[in-house]
Coordinates of C-alpha atoms in Angstrom, one line a residue:
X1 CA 0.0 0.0 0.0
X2 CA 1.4 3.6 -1.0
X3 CA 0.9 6.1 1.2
X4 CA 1.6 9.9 0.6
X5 CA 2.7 12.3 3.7
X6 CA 0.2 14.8 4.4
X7 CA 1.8 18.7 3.9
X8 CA 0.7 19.6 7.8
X9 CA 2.6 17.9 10.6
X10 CA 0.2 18.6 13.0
X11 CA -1.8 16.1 14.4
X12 CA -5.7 17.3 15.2
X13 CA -6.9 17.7 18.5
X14 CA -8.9 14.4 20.2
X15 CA -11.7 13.6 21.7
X16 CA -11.5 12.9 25.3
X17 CA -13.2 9.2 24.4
X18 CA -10.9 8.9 21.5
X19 CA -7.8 9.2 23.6
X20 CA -9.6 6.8 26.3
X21 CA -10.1 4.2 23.1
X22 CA -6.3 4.5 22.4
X23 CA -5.5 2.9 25.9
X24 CA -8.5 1.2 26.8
X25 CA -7.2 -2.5 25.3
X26 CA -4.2 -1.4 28.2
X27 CA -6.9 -1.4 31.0
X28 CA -7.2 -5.4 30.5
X29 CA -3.4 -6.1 29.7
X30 CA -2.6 -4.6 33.4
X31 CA -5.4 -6.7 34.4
X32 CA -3.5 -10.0 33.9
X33 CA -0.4 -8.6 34.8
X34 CA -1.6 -7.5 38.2
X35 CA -2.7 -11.0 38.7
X36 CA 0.6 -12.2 37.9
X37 CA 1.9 -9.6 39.7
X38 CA -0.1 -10.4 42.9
X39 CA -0.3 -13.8 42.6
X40 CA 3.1 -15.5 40.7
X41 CA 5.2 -15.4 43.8
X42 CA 2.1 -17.6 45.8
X43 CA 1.4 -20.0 42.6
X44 CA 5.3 -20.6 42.7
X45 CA 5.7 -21.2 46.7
X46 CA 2.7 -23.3 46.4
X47 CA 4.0 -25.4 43.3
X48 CA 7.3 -26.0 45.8
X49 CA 9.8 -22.4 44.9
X50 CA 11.7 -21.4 48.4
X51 CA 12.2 -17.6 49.1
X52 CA 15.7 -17.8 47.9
X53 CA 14.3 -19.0 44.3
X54 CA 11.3 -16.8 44.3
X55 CA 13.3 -14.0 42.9
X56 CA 15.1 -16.1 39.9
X57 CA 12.0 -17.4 38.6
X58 CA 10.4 -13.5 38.0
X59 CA 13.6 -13.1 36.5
X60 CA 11.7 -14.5 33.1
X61 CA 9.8 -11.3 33.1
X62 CA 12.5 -8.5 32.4
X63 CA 14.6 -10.8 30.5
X64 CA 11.6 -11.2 28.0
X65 CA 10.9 -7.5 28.2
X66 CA 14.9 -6.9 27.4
X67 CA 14.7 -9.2 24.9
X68 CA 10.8 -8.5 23.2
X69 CA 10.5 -4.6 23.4
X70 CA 12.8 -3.6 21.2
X71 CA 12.7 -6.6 18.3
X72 CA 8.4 -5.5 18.6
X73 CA 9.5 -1.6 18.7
X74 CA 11.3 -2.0 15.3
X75 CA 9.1 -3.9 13.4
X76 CA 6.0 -2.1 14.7
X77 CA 7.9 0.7 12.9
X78 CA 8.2 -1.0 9.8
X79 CA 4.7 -2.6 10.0
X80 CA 1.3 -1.7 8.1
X81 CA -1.4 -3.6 7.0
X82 CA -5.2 -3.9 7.3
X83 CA -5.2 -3.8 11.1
X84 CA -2.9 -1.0 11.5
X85 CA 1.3 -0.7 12.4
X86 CA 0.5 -1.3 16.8
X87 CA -2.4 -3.0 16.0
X88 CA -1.4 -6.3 15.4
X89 CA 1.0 -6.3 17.8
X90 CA -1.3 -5.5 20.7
X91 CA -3.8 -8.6 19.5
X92 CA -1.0 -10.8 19.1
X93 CA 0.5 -10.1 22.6
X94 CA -3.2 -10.0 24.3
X95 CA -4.5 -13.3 23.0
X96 CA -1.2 -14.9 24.1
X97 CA -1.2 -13.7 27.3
X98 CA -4.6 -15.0 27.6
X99 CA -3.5 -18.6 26.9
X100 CA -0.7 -18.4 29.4
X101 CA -2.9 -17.4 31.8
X102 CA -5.5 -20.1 31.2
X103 CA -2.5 -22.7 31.8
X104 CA -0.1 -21.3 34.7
X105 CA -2.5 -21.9 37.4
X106 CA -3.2 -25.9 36.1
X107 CA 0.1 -26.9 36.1
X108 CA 0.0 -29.2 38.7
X109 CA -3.0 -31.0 36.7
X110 CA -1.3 -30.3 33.2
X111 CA 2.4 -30.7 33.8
X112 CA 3.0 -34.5 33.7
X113 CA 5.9 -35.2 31.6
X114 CA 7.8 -32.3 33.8
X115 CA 7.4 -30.9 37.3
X116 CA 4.7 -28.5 38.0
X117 CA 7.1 -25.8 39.3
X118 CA 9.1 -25.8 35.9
X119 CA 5.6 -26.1 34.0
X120 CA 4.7 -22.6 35.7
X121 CA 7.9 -21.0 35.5
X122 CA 7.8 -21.4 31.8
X123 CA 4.0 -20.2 31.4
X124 CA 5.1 -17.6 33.6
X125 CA 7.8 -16.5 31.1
X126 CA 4.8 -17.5 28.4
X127 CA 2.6 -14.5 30.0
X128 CA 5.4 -12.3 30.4
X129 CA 6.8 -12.5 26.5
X130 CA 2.8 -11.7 25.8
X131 CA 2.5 -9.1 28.0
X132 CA 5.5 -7.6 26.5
X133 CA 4.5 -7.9 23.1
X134 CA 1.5 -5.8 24.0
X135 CA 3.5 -3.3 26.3
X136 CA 5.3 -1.1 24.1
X137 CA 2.9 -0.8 21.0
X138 CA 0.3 0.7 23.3
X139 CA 3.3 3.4 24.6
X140 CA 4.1 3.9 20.8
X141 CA 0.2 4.5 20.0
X142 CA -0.2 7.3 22.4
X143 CA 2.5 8.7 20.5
X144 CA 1.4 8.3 17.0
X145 CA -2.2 9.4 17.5
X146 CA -2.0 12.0 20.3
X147 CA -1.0 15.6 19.5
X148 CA 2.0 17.5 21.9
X149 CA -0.4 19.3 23.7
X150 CA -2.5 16.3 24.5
X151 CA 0.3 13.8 25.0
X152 CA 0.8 14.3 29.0
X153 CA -3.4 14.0 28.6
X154 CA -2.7 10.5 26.8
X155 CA -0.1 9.4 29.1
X156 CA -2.1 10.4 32.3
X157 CA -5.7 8.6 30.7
X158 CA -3.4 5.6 29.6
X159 CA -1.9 5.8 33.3
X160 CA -5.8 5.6 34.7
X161 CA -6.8 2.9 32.9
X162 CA -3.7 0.8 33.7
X163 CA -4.8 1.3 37.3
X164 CA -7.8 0.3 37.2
X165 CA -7.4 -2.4 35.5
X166 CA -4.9 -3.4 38.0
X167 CA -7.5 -2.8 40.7
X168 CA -9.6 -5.0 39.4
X169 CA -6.9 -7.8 38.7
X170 CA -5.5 -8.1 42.3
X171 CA -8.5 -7.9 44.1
X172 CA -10.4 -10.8 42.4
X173 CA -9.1 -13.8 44.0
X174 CA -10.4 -12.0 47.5
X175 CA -13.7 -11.8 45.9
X176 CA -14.2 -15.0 44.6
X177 CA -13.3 -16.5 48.2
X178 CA -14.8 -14.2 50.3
X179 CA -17.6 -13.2 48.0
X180 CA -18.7 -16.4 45.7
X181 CA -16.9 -18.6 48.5
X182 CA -14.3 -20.3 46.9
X183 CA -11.1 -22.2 48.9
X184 CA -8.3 -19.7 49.4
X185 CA -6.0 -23.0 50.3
X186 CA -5.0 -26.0 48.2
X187 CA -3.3 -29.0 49.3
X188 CA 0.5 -29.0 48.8
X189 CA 1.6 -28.6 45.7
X190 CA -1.2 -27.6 44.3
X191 CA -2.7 -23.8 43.4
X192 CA -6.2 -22.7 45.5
X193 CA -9.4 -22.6 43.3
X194 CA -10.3 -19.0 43.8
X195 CA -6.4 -18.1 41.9
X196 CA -7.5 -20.5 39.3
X197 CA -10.6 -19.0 38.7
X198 CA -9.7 -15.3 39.3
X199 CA -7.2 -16.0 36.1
X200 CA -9.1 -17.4 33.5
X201 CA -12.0 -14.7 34.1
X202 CA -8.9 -12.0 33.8
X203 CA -7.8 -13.9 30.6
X204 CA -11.3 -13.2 29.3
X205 CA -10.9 -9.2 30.7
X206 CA -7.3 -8.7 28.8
X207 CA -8.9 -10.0 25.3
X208 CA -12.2 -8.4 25.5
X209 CA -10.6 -5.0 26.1
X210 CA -7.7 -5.7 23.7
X211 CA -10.0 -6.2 21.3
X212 CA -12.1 -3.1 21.7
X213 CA -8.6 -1.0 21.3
X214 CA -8.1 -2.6 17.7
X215 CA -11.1 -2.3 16.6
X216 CA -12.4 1.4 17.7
X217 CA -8.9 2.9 17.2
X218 CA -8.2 3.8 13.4
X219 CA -4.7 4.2 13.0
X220 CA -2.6 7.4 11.3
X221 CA -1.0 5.7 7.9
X222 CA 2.8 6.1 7.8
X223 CA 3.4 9.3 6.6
X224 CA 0.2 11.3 7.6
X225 CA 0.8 14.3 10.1
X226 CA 4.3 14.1 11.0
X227 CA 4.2 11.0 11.2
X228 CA 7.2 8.7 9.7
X229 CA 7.0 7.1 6.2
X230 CA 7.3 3.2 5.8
X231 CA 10.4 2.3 5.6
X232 CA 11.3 0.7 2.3
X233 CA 12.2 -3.2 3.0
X234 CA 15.6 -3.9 2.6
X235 CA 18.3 -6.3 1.4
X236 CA 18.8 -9.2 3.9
X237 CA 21.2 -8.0 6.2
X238 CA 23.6 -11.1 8.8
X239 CA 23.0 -10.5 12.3
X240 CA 26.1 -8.6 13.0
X241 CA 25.0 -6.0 11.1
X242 CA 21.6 -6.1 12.4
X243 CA 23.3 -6.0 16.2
X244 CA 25.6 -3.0 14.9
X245 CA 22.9 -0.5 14.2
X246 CA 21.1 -1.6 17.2
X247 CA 23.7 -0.8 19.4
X248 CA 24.6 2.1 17.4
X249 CA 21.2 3.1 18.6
X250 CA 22.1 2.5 22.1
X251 CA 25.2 4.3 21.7
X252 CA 23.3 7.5 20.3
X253 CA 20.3 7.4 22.2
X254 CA 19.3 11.1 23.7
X255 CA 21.2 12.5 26.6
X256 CA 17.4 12.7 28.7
X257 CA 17.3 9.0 28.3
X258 CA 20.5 8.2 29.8
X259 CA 19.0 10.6 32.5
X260 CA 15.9 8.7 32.5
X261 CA 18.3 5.5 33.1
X262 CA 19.5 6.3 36.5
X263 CA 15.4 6.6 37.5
X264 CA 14.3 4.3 36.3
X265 CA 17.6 2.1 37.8
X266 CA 16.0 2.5 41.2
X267 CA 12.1 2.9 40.2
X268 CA 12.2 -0.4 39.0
X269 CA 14.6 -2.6 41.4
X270 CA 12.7 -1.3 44.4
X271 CA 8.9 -2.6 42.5
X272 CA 10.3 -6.0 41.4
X273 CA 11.2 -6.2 44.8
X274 CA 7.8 -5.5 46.5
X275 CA 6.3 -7.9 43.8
X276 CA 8.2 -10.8 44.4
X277 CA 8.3 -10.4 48.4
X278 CA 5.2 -8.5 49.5
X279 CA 3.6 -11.7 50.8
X280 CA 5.9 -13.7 52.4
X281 CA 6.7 -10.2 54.1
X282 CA 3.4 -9.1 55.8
X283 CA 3.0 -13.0 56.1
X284 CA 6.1 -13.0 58.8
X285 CA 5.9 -9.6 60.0
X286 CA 2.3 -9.4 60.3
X287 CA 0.5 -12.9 60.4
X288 CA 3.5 -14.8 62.4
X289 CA 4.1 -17.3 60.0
X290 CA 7.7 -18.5 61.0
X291 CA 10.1 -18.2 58.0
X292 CA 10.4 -21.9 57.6
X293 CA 7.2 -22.7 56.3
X294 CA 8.5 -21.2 53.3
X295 CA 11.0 -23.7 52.8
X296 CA 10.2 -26.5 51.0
X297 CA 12.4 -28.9 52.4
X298 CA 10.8 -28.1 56.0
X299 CA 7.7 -28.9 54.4
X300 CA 8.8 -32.0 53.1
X301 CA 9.7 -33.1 56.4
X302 CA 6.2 -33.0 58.2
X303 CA 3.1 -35.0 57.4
X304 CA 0.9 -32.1 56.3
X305 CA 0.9 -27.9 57.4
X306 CA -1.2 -27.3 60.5
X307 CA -4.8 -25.6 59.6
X308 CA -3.8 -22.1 61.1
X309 CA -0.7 -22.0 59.2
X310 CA -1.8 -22.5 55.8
X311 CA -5.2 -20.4 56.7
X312 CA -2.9 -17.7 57.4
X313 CA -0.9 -18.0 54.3
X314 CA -4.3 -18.1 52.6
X315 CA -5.4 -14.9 54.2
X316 CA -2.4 -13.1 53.7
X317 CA -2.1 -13.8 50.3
X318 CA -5.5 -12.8 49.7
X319 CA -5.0 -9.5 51.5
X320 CA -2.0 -8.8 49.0
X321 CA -4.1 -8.7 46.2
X322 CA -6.1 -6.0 48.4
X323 CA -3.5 -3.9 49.2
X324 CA -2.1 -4.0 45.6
X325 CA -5.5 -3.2 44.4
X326 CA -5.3 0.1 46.8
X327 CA -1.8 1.5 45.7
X328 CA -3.7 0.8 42.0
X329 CA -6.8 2.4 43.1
X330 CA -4.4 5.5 44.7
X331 CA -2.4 5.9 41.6
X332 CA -5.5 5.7 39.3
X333 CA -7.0 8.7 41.3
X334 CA -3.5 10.4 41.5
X335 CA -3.3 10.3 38.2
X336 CA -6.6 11.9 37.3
X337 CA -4.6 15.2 38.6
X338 CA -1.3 14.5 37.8
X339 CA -0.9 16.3 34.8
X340 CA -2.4 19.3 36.3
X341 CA -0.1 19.0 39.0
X342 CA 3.0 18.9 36.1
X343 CA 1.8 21.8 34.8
X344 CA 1.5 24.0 37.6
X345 CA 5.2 22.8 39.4
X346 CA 6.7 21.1 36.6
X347 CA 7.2 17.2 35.3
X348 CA 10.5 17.0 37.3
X349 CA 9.4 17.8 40.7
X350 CA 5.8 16.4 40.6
X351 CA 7.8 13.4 39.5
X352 CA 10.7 13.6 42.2
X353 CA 7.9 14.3 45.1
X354 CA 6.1 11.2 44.1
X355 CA 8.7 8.8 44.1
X356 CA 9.6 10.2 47.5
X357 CA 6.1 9.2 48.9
X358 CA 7.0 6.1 47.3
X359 CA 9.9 5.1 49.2
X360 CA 8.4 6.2 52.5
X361 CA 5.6 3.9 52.3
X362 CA 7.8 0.7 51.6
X363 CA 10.0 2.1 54.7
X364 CA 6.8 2.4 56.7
X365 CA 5.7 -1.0 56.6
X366 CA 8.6 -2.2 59.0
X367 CA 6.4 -0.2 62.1
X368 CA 2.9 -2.2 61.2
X369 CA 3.1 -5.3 62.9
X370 CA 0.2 -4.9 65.3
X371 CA -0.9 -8.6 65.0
X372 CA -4.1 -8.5 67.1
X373 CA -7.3 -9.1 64.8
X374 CA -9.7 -6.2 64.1
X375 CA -13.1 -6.9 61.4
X376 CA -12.7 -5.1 58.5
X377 CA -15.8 -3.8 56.6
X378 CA -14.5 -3.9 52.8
X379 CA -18.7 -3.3 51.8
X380 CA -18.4 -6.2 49.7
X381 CA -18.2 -8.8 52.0
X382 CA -16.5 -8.5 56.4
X383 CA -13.2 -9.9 56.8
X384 CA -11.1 -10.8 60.3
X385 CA -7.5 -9.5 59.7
X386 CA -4.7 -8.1 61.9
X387 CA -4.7 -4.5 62.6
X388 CA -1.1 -4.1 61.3
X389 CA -2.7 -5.5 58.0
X390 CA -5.2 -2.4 57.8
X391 CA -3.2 -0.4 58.3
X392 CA -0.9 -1.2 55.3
X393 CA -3.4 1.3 53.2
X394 CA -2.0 4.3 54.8
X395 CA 2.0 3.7 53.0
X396 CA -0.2 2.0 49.9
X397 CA -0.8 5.6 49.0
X398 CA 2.5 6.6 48.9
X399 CA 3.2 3.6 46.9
X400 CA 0.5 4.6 44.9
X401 CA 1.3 7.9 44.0
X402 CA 4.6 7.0 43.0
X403 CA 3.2 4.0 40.4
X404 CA 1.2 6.5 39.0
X405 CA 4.2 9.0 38.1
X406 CA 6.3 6.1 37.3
X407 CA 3.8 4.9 34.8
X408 CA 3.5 8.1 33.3
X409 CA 6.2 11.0 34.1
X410 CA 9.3 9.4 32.4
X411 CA 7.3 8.3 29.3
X412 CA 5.9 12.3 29.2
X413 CA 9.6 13.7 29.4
X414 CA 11.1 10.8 27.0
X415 CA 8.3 11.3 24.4
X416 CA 9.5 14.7 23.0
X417 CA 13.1 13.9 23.0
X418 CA 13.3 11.3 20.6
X419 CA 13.2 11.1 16.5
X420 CA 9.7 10.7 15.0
X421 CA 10.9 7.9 12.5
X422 CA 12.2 5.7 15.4
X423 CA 9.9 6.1 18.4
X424 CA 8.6 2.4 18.4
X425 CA 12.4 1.4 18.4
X426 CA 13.9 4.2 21.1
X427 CA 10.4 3.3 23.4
X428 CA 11.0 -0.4 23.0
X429 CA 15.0 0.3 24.0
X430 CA 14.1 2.4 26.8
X431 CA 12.5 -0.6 28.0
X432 CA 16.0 -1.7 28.7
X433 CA 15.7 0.7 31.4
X434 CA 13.0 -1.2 33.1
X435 CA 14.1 -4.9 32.2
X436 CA 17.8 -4.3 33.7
X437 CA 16.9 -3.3 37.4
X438 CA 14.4 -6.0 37.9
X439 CA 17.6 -8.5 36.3
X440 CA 20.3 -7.5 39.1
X441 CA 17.2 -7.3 41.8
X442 CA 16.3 -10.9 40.5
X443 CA 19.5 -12.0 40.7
X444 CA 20.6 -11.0 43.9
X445 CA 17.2 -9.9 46.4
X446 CA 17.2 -13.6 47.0
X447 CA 20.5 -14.0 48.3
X448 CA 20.3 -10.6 49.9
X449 CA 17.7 -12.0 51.7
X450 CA 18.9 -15.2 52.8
X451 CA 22.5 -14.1 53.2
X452 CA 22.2 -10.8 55.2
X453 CA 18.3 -11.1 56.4
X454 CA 17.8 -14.7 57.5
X455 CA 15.0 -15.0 55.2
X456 CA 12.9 -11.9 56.7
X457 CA 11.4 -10.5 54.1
X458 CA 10.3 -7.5 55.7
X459 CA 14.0 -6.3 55.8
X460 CA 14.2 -6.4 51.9
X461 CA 11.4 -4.0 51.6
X462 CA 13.3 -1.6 53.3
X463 CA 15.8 -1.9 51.2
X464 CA 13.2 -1.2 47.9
X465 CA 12.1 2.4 50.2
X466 CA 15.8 3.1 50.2
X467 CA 16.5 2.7 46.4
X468 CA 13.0 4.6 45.9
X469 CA 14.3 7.4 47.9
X470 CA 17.6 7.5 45.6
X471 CA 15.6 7.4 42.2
X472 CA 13.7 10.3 43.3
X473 CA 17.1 12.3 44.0
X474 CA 18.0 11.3 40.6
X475 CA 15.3 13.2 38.7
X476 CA 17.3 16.1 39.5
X477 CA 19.6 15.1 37.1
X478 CA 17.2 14.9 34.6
X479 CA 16.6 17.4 31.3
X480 CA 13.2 18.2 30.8
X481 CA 12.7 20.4 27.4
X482 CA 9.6 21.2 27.7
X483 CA 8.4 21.6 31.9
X484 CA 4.7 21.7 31.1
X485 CA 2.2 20.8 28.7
X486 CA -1.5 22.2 28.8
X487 CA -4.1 18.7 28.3
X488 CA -7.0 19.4 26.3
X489 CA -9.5 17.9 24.2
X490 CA -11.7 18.4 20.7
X491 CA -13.9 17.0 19.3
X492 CA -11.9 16.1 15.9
X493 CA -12.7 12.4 15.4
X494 CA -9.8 10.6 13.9
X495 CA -10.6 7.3 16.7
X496 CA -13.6 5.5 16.1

């Protein structure tokens, strides 16, 4: 298909719904990730992973970002057909995903020619390498469709919906066992109904809303309002050279980028972190689990895990999925004003300021541990949990207000300093930035943990408020061109 550049390079002023089309396919993809995100680390200790191991199995989910962003970056670039250039890339990663999370939960049913543990871990990496896929085409959208003056508007609605979605996603296995009534315990080795359940109805969530993205969102052709051309194909090039302009890429990327880097170093090692070791955390410091009914080989060596014990595993990994749905539900209302707040004090600061509250809740946590039981009214159903376990909302909005920024502020800043003709590639590289903090966290938290902490979780968290505390020192350091942007919205449908 030929397609001929339009003489103005300005895109037209959206619709408030079509911006909210753009990133509404996003809303489900965060769904299943905040599942994973939620739930991975209990699926894996359930299927027989210690807390040392924990960390190395998430490992597969930067290493797929490192390694999917920016081959799906570049060939988004060079991609157009019937669907779109994103498009197909979004549908691709979403129905993927979707399969991956039909099977991770069965695998103690499915995997019989390998052990359940490695049968998750690789539908883990399965989810992670879909998830991807979808990641950075919806980052590169906002930037194709949205207009300057809109984009902090795109990134802040795109930022909403991500949060909601991820509401939604980590409170659902609490629903479905204290709601509907499902078993929040499973025998060992095996994953609890309610998780089960909670993922194939978010499987059905992330391609449903996927979905709606490709089909209400009409894409810019290559070439139309500033956008680049379509790159002629070329002549079969060896890898070597392929790797060479890649890295050349690297080598040249823009000076706010490398700034970005140093952020984004300690955004990112101190969230993988509180992902992989939330719940075995508030499950010692909070419930009184001992730490060595996390080890499988203690677990090996009695008959079967007393009731209290595994009820309060049960419990407490339920009430992760709440308090992860609360920093989401925080950062979806934060970000409602954040760019507003940019505007008025700049992207640097509001950013800086957020990350702050960020590391101050992790650091928090280590002075809730009141473990006397208190009934909590959640208006959907009355639960009995420890009082140090309510009060985990108060630093969930400082975690919360820093995930919204994080989500949104560096992709704001990065947008405008890149080249037009290679934003899928540079947005899918500056995934690097994200994929290589969770690496060195996955590689060493674990033995951090059992090394210098004994296998108390609750001492690693610290550590994630600390490294939050330095990424917001780094913003300093950061080059902002442009310090605000004023959001608004026509009516000039281009999105269906």
């Amino acid at each position: 298909m030929t397609t001929t550049a339009i003489p103005t390079q300005h895109k037209p002023k959206l619709s408030f719904w079509q911006i909210w089309n753009i990133s509404f396919g996003f809303l489900g993809v965060q769904f299943g990730f905040a599942l994973q995100n939620a739930n991975a680390s209990r699926i894996l200790s359930d299927l027989g992973a210690d807390l040392h191991s924990l960390s190395l199995f998430w490992l597969v989910a930067p290493i797929m970002g490192l390694i999917i962003q920016p081959i799906v970056g570049s060939a988004s670039d060079r991609t157009w057909n019937g669907i779109g250039r994103r498009s197909p890339y979004i549908l691709i990663g979403g129905v993927a995903a979707a399969i991956g999370m039909l099977l991770m939960p069965n695998s103690a049913t499915i995997a019989s020619f390998i052990t359940p543990l490695f049968f998750g871990a690789m539908m883990l990496a399965v989810m992670d390498a879909s998830f991807n896929v979808a990641f950075q085409p919806f980052r590169a959208l906002v930037s194709d469709m949205v207009p300057d003056e809109q984009r902090t508007l795109g990134y802040s609605i795109q930022s909403f919906l991500i949060n909601i979605g991820a509401v939604c996603g980590s409170i659902l296995p609490f629903v479905l066992t204290n709601v509907i009534g499902l078993d929040n315990t499973a025998p060992t080795g095996e994953v609890a109904p309610s998780v089960i359940w909670a993922f194939y109805l978010g499987a059905s969530v992330m391609f449903g809303s996927v979905l709606w993205t490709v089909i209400r969102t009409k894409e810019y052709a290559p070439g139309e309002f500033g956008l680049a051309p379509l790159e002629v194909a070329k002549q079969q090039r060896s890898l070597l050279s392929k790797l060479s302009d890649f890295f050349g890429l690297m080598k040249s990327m823009p000076k706010t980028m490398k700034q970005l880097a140093i952020v984004q170093f300690f955004s990112w090692f101190a969230l993988f972190i509180m992902w992989v070791y939330t719940m075995p955390a508030i499950t010692q410091h909070i419930w009184g689990v001992e730490a060595k009914w996390f080890n499988p080989d203690y677990l090996a060596s009695v008959s079967e895990v007393p009731a209290h014990i595994a009820a309060a595993k049960g419990t407490a990994g339920d009430w992760v999925g709440i308090i992860f749905a609360a920093y989401s539900l925080f950062a979806a209302i934060f970000s409602i004003f954040l760019a507003k707040i940019a505007n008025k004090i700049g992207r640097k600061l509001t950013y800086s300021l957020s990350l702050i509250a960020g590391g101050l809740g992790y650091l928090s946590i280590f002075f809730l541990h009141d473990a006397s039981l208190t009934t909590v009214n959640l208006y959907i159903t009355q639960i009995e949990v420890p009082q140090g376990a309510v009060s985990l909302f108060i630093p969930m909005i400082g975690v919360g207000i820093a995930w919204a920024a994080i989500l949104a502020m560096p992709y704001a800043i990065l947008a405008g300093s890149i080249p037009i003709k290679q934003t899928g590639v540079y947005m899918g590289i500056f995934n690097f930035t994200i994929a290589a903090p969770q690496i060195v966290s996955g590689v060493f938290a674990g033995w951090i943990l059992t090394a210098l902490f004994d296998n108390q979780a609750i001492y690693i968290l610290m550590m994630a408020g600390a490294s939050m505390i330095l990424a917001a020192i780094a913003v300093y350091f950061v080059k902002d061109g442009v310090s605000t942007i004023t959001p608004t919205s026509q009516d000039n449908a281009v999105v269906a």
